[in-house]
């Protein structure tokens, strides 16, 4: 990924932070977007600057559900590093509630960040990639979009319907982008992590009983580490995966093989 620039949203912690490090390790400049946790973003940027001296690194605040913020994220990245080659839309939140008890506010907040945010980032990325075209000797593609999805793009999740609805929306957004823009040499794919040890689900893996219950849903019998996801992201951003377009790669330890059916059904 040498001489390329990558924007990673929600990169101040969890999967996004690990992805930023993996992308920098492959030689790309990284733009670490954060919404509220500036201190963490600075820490990630400092560790990248120390470990990978040849790459550029910057942090930039933006709420991905805000149109002006997203435009300014792209403009700032471009003025710092020049053309942008990779967009990794990773920001995601949960606001959990049973469906009959879910407030409109909880519903909208998750749709705004997890679905509309992915649309806004993809739209700016598409404009950028269409304007740049294929940059010779840099990449075989005009640009790469990677959406961070979830197993819940296919697995229903009753206590989290806003989240599952947003992620399944992301799948159709991703496929529509591939369908419309693959001819312009733009690649768009999703990664669907399973249960990954990050702050978003610390209430589960931080509790012994809940953690044991969760493991029953994972045939590989362990949660993912953010690095399990990050290595797939850096490969998917590279020309090694050039012919992969319009698909979701599940990185879930077998969660979507529904282990609850081993002896039932
Ligand atoms: C959610 C996690 C959950 C995992 C598996 C992810 O997308 O953010 O909280 O553990 O899916 O259910």
Short mmCIF file of C-alpha atoms and ligand atoms in Angstrom, two decimals:
data_model
loop_
_atom_site.label_atom_id
_atom_site.label_comp_id
_atom_site.label_asym_id
_atom_site.label_seq_id
_atom_site.Cartn_x
_atom_site.Cartn_y
_atom_site.Cartn_z
CA UNK A 1 0.00 0.00 0.00
CA UNK A 2 3.04 2.25 -0.42
CA UNK A 3 2.22 5.76 -1.70
CA UNK A 4 -1.47 5.28 -0.94
CA UNK A 5 -3.64 7.12 1.57
CA UNK A 6 -6.35 5.53 3.66
CA UNK A 7 -9.09 7.10 5.77
CA UNK A 8 -10.31 4.92 8.62
CA UNK A 9 -13.39 6.10 10.48
CA UNK A 10 -13.84 5.30 14.13
CA UNK A 11 -10.15 4.53 14.45
CA UNK A 12 -9.54 5.72 18.00
CA UNK A 13 -10.29 2.30 19.50
CA UNK A 14 -11.23 -1.32 18.86
CA UNK A 15 -11.28 -2.69 15.32
CA UNK A 16 -10.66 0.73 13.73
CA UNK A 17 -7.45 1.28 15.70
CA UNK A 18 -6.12 -2.17 14.77
CA UNK A 19 -7.03 -1.57 11.13
CA UNK A 20 -5.16 1.77 11.11
CA UNK A 21 -2.04 0.00 12.40
CA UNK A 22 -2.31 -2.85 9.88
CA UNK A 23 -2.76 -0.43 6.98
CA UNK A 24 0.21 1.69 8.11
CA UNK A 25 2.28 -1.50 8.40
CA UNK A 26 1.66 -2.02 4.66
CA UNK A 27 3.03 1.45 3.93
CA UNK A 28 -0.02 3.67 3.43
CA UNK A 29 -0.55 7.08 4.99
CA UNK A 30 -3.38 6.84 7.49
CA UNK A 31 -6.04 9.32 8.50
CA UNK A 32 -7.36 8.37 11.90
CA UNK A 33 -10.89 9.65 12.27
CA UNK A 34 -12.49 9.89 15.70
CA UNK A 35 -15.69 11.42 16.97
CA UNK A 36 -15.18 12.13 20.67
CA UNK A 37 -12.07 10.34 21.92
CA UNK A 38 -9.25 12.67 20.85
CA UNK A 39 -6.81 11.38 23.45
CA UNK A 40 -7.09 7.79 22.23
CA UNK A 41 -6.79 8.89 18.60
CA UNK A 42 -3.58 10.76 19.45
CA UNK A 43 -2.20 7.69 21.20
CA UNK A 44 -2.87 5.48 18.16
CA UNK A 45 -1.32 8.11 15.86
CA UNK A 46 1.77 8.38 18.06
CA UNK A 47 2.30 4.63 18.13
CA UNK A 48 1.96 4.46 14.32
CA UNK A 49 4.38 7.37 13.86
CA UNK A 50 6.88 5.57 16.09
CA UNK A 51 6.53 2.10 14.56
CA UNK A 52 6.19 3.04 10.89
CA UNK A 53 8.38 6.07 10.27
CA UNK A 54 7.95 6.17 6.49
CA UNK A 55 4.18 6.69 6.55
CA UNK A 56 2.21 9.86 7.18
CA UNK A 57 -0.33 9.84 9.97
CA UNK A 58 -2.90 12.40 11.08
CA UNK A 59 -6.00 12.51 13.24
CA UNK A 60 -9.23 14.27 12.29
CA UNK A 61 -12.45 14.69 14.24
CA UNK A 62 -15.69 14.03 12.35
CA UNK A 63 -19.13 12.71 13.20
CA UNK A 64 -19.73 10.36 10.27
CA UNK A 65 -23.47 11.00 10.39
CA UNK A 66 -22.86 14.70 9.69
CA UNK A 67 -22.55 15.57 6.00
CA UNK A 68 -20.31 18.63 6.50
CA UNK A 69 -18.03 16.75 8.90
CA UNK A 70 -17.51 13.96 6.37
CA UNK A 71 -16.75 16.43 3.57
CA UNK A 72 -14.26 18.18 5.79
CA UNK A 73 -12.67 14.82 6.73
CA UNK A 74 -12.00 14.11 3.05
CA UNK A 75 -10.86 17.68 2.26
CA UNK A 76 -8.42 17.75 5.17
CA UNK A 77 -7.02 14.32 4.28
CA UNK A 78 -6.55 15.39 0.66
CA UNK A 79 -4.78 18.63 1.52
CA UNK A 80 -2.45 16.76 3.87
CA UNK A 81 -1.62 13.71 1.74
CA UNK A 82 -2.99 14.25 -1.79
CA UNK A 83 -5.20 11.66 -3.52
CA UNK A 84 -7.11 9.26 -1.29
CA UNK A 85 -7.04 5.60 -2.31
CA UNK A 86 -8.80 3.66 0.43
CA UNK A 87 -11.84 4.37 2.58
CA UNK A 88 -12.51 2.07 5.51
CA UNK A 89 -15.90 2.90 6.99
CA UNK A 90 -15.63 1.44 10.41
CA UNK A 91 -17.50 3.73 12.83
CA UNK A 92 -20.29 1.91 14.57
CA UNK A 93 -22.35 2.13 17.73
CA UNK A 94 -24.99 0.15 19.59
CA UNK A 95 -28.06 1.50 21.39
CA UNK A 96 -29.69 -1.70 22.56
CA UNK A 97 -33.34 -2.26 23.52
CA UNK A 98 -36.11 -4.80 22.96
CA UNK A 99 -37.99 -3.77 19.83
CA UNK A 100 -41.26 -2.97 21.67
CA UNK A 101 -39.31 -0.77 24.04
CA UNK A 102 -36.93 0.87 21.58
CA UNK A 103 -37.21 4.65 21.41
CA UNK A 104 -37.21 6.42 18.08
CA UNK A 105 -34.08 8.19 19.30
CA UNK A 106 -32.26 4.85 19.79
CA UNK A 107 -33.45 3.64 16.38
CA UNK A 108 -32.41 6.81 14.56
CA UNK A 109 -29.05 7.22 16.25
CA UNK A 110 -27.86 3.76 15.16
CA UNK A 111 -29.23 4.13 11.62
CA UNK A 112 -27.59 7.58 11.36
CA UNK A 113 -24.11 6.41 12.38
CA UNK A 114 -24.05 2.81 11.16
CA UNK A 115 -25.87 3.21 7.84
CA UNK A 116 -26.11 6.88 6.83
CA UNK A 117 -22.52 7.38 8.01
CA UNK A 118 -21.38 4.59 5.69
CA UNK A 119 -23.30 6.17 2.80
CA UNK A 120 -21.79 9.63 3.40
CA UNK A 121 -18.24 8.27 3.55
CA UNK A 122 -18.76 6.08 0.48
CA UNK A 123 -20.22 9.00 -1.47
CA UNK A 124 -17.17 11.19 -0.81
CA UNK A 125 -14.89 8.25 -1.61
CA UNK A 126 -16.64 7.62 -4.93
CA UNK A 127 -16.29 11.28 -5.97
CA UNK A 128 -12.62 11.12 -5.07
CA UNK A 129 -11.95 7.84 -6.90
CA UNK A 130 -13.87 8.92 -10.02
CA UNK A 131 -11.85 12.14 -10.16
CA UNK A 132 -8.51 10.36 -9.66
CA UNK A 133 -8.99 7.28 -11.85
CA UNK A 134 -6.41 4.49 -11.68
CA UNK A 135 -3.07 5.88 -10.49
CA UNK A 136 -0.40 4.01 -12.46
CA UNK A 137 2.13 2.01 -10.41
CA UNK A 138 0.15 2.73 -7.24
CA UNK A 139 -2.81 0.36 -7.43
CA UNK A 140 -4.76 -1.60 -10.03
CA UNK A 141 -7.94 0.08 -8.74
CA UNK A 142 -9.08 3.70 -8.81
CA UNK A 143 -10.02 3.23 -5.18
CA UNK A 144 -11.16 0.76 -2.57
CA UNK A 145 -14.08 1.08 -0.16
CA UNK A 146 -14.33 -1.31 2.76
CA UNK A 147 -17.45 -1.26 4.91
CA UNK A 148 -17.20 -2.67 8.41
CA UNK A 149 -20.36 -4.72 8.67
CA UNK A 150 -21.20 -7.49 11.14
CA UNK A 151 -22.49 -11.04 11.30
CA UNK A 152 -25.74 -9.21 11.99
CA UNK A 153 -26.06 -8.30 8.34
CA UNK A 154 -27.45 -11.87 8.12
CA UNK A 155 -28.11 -12.96 11.72
CA UNK A 156 -31.29 -11.39 13.15
CA UNK A 157 -30.72 -9.75 16.54
CA UNK A 158 -33.92 -9.07 18.39
CA UNK A 159 -32.55 -7.01 21.26
CA UNK A 160 -30.58 -4.91 18.77
CA UNK A 161 -32.89 -4.52 15.74
CA UNK A 162 -31.61 -1.03 14.92
CA UNK A 163 -28.09 -2.46 14.61
CA UNK A 164 -29.09 -5.52 12.54
CA UNK A 165 -31.25 -3.36 10.24
CA UNK A 166 -28.39 -0.90 9.70
CA UNK A 167 -25.86 -3.64 8.95
CA UNK A 168 -28.13 -5.42 6.50
CA UNK A 169 -28.66 -2.04 4.83
CA UNK A 170 -24.89 -1.69 4.56
CA UNK A 171 -24.78 -4.98 2.62
CA UNK A 172 -27.11 -3.65 -0.07
CA UNK A 173 -25.30 -0.30 -0.17
CA UNK A 174 -22.01 -2.15 -0.69
CA UNK A 175 -23.39 -4.39 -3.45
CA UNK A 176 -25.04 -1.42 -5.18
CA UNK A 177 -21.73 0.44 -5.18
CA UNK A 178 -19.98 -2.56 -6.73
CA UNK A 179 -22.71 -2.94 -9.34
CA UNK A 180 -22.57 0.72 -10.31
CA UNK A 181 -18.85 1.47 -10.13
CA UNK A 182 -16.84 -1.72 -10.71
CA UNK A 183 -16.66 -0.66 -14.37
CA UNK A 184 -14.77 2.42 -13.19
CA UNK A 185 -12.23 0.18 -11.47
CA UNK A 186 -13.60 0.95 -8.02
CA UNK A 187 -13.79 -1.91 -5.54
CA UNK A 188 -16.31 -2.08 -2.71
CA UNK A 189 -16.54 -4.89 -0.17
CA UNK A 190 -17.59 -5.51 3.41
CA UNK A 191 -16.01 -7.29 6.31
CA UNK A 192 -18.45 -8.89 8.73
CA UNK A 193 -16.79 -9.52 12.07
CA UNK A 194 -18.33 -11.83 14.64
CA UNK A 195 -17.89 -11.24 18.35
CA UNK A 196 -14.68 -9.26 18.63
CA UNK A 197 -13.09 -8.06 21.88
CA UNK A 198 -13.61 -4.29 21.71
CA UNK A 199 -15.19 -1.64 23.94
CA UNK A 200 -18.57 -2.04 22.15
CA UNK A 201 -19.27 -5.40 23.84
CA UNK A 202 -17.11 -5.19 26.97
CA UNK A 203 -20.23 -5.68 29.11
CA UNK A 204 -20.39 -9.22 27.62
CA UNK A 205 -16.75 -10.38 27.51
CA UNK A 206 -15.97 -8.61 30.78
CA UNK A 207 -18.51 -10.82 32.58
CA UNK A 208 -17.53 -14.49 33.09
CA UNK A 209 -20.99 -15.99 32.67
CA UNK A 210 -21.99 -13.86 29.70
CA UNK A 211 -18.64 -14.59 28.07
CA UNK A 212 -19.18 -18.36 28.46
CA UNK A 213 -22.65 -18.06 26.95
CA UNK A 214 -21.23 -16.09 24.03
CA UNK A 215 -18.59 -18.75 23.35
CA UNK A 216 -21.40 -21.27 22.77
CA UNK A 217 -22.23 -19.23 19.66
CA UNK A 218 -18.70 -19.46 18.24
CA UNK A 219 -17.56 -22.85 16.84
CA UNK A 220 -13.90 -21.74 17.08
CA UNK A 221 -14.50 -21.23 20.79
CA UNK A 222 -12.84 -17.86 21.12
CA UNK A 223 -13.74 -14.26 20.43
CA UNK A 224 -11.87 -12.46 17.67
CA UNK A 225 -9.13 -10.02 18.53
CA UNK A 226 -9.22 -6.73 16.56
CA UNK A 227 -6.08 -7.90 14.73
CA UNK A 228 -8.00 -10.89 13.29
CA UNK A 229 -10.17 -8.35 11.47
CA UNK A 230 -7.39 -5.88 10.67
CA UNK A 231 -5.32 -8.39 8.69
CA UNK A 232 -8.30 -9.06 6.42
CA UNK A 233 -8.83 -5.31 5.95
CA UNK A 234 -5.26 -4.66 4.83
CA UNK A 235 -5.39 -7.59 2.39
CA UNK A 236 -8.78 -6.46 1.04
CA UNK A 237 -7.33 -2.97 0.48
CA UNK A 238 -4.44 -4.42 -1.54
CA UNK A 239 -4.15 -5.58 -5.15
CA UNK A 240 -3.78 -9.17 -3.89
CA UNK A 241 -7.58 -9.21 -3.63
CA UNK A 242 -8.15 -7.27 -6.85
CA UNK A 243 -10.85 -9.58 -8.25
CA UNK A 244 -12.93 -9.46 -5.07
CA UNK A 245 -15.71 -6.93 -5.54
CA UNK A 246 -19.23 -6.69 -4.13
CA UNK A 247 -18.90 -9.30 -1.44
CA UNK A 248 -18.90 -9.66 2.32
CA UNK A 249 -16.11 -11.57 3.99
CA UNK A 250 -17.24 -13.06 7.29
CA UNK A 251 -14.51 -13.13 9.92
CA UNK A 252 -16.50 -14.75 12.68
CA UNK A 253 -14.91 -18.01 13.88
CA UNK A 254 -17.89 -19.85 12.38
CA UNK A 255 -20.63 -17.87 14.14
CA UNK A 256 -22.73 -17.78 10.96
CA UNK A 257 -22.69 -21.60 10.93
CA UNK A 258 -25.28 -21.46 13.76
CA UNK A 259 -23.65 -23.85 16.29
CA UNK A 260 -26.95 -23.94 18.24
CA UNK A 261 -28.07 -26.47 15.59
CA UNK A 262 -25.30 -29.03 16.29
CA UNK A 263 -27.63 -31.37 18.13
CA UNK A 264 -30.98 -29.69 17.53
CA UNK A 265 -33.37 -28.79 14.76
C1 LIG B 1 -21.55 -6.50 17.75
C2 LIG B 1 -21.05 -7.19 18.99
C3 LIG B 1 -21.45 -8.65 19.01
C4 LIG B 1 -21.14 -9.34 17.70
C5 LIG B 1 -21.68 -10.75 17.63
C6 LIG B 1 -21.07 -7.29 16.56
O1 LIG B 1 -21.38 -6.67 15.36
O2 LIG B 1 -21.10 -5.15 17.71
O3 LIG B 1 -21.54 -6.53 20.15
O4 LIG B 1 -20.77 -9.32 20.05
O5 LIG B 1 -21.65 -8.59 16.62
O6 LIG B 1 -23.00 -10.85 18.06
#
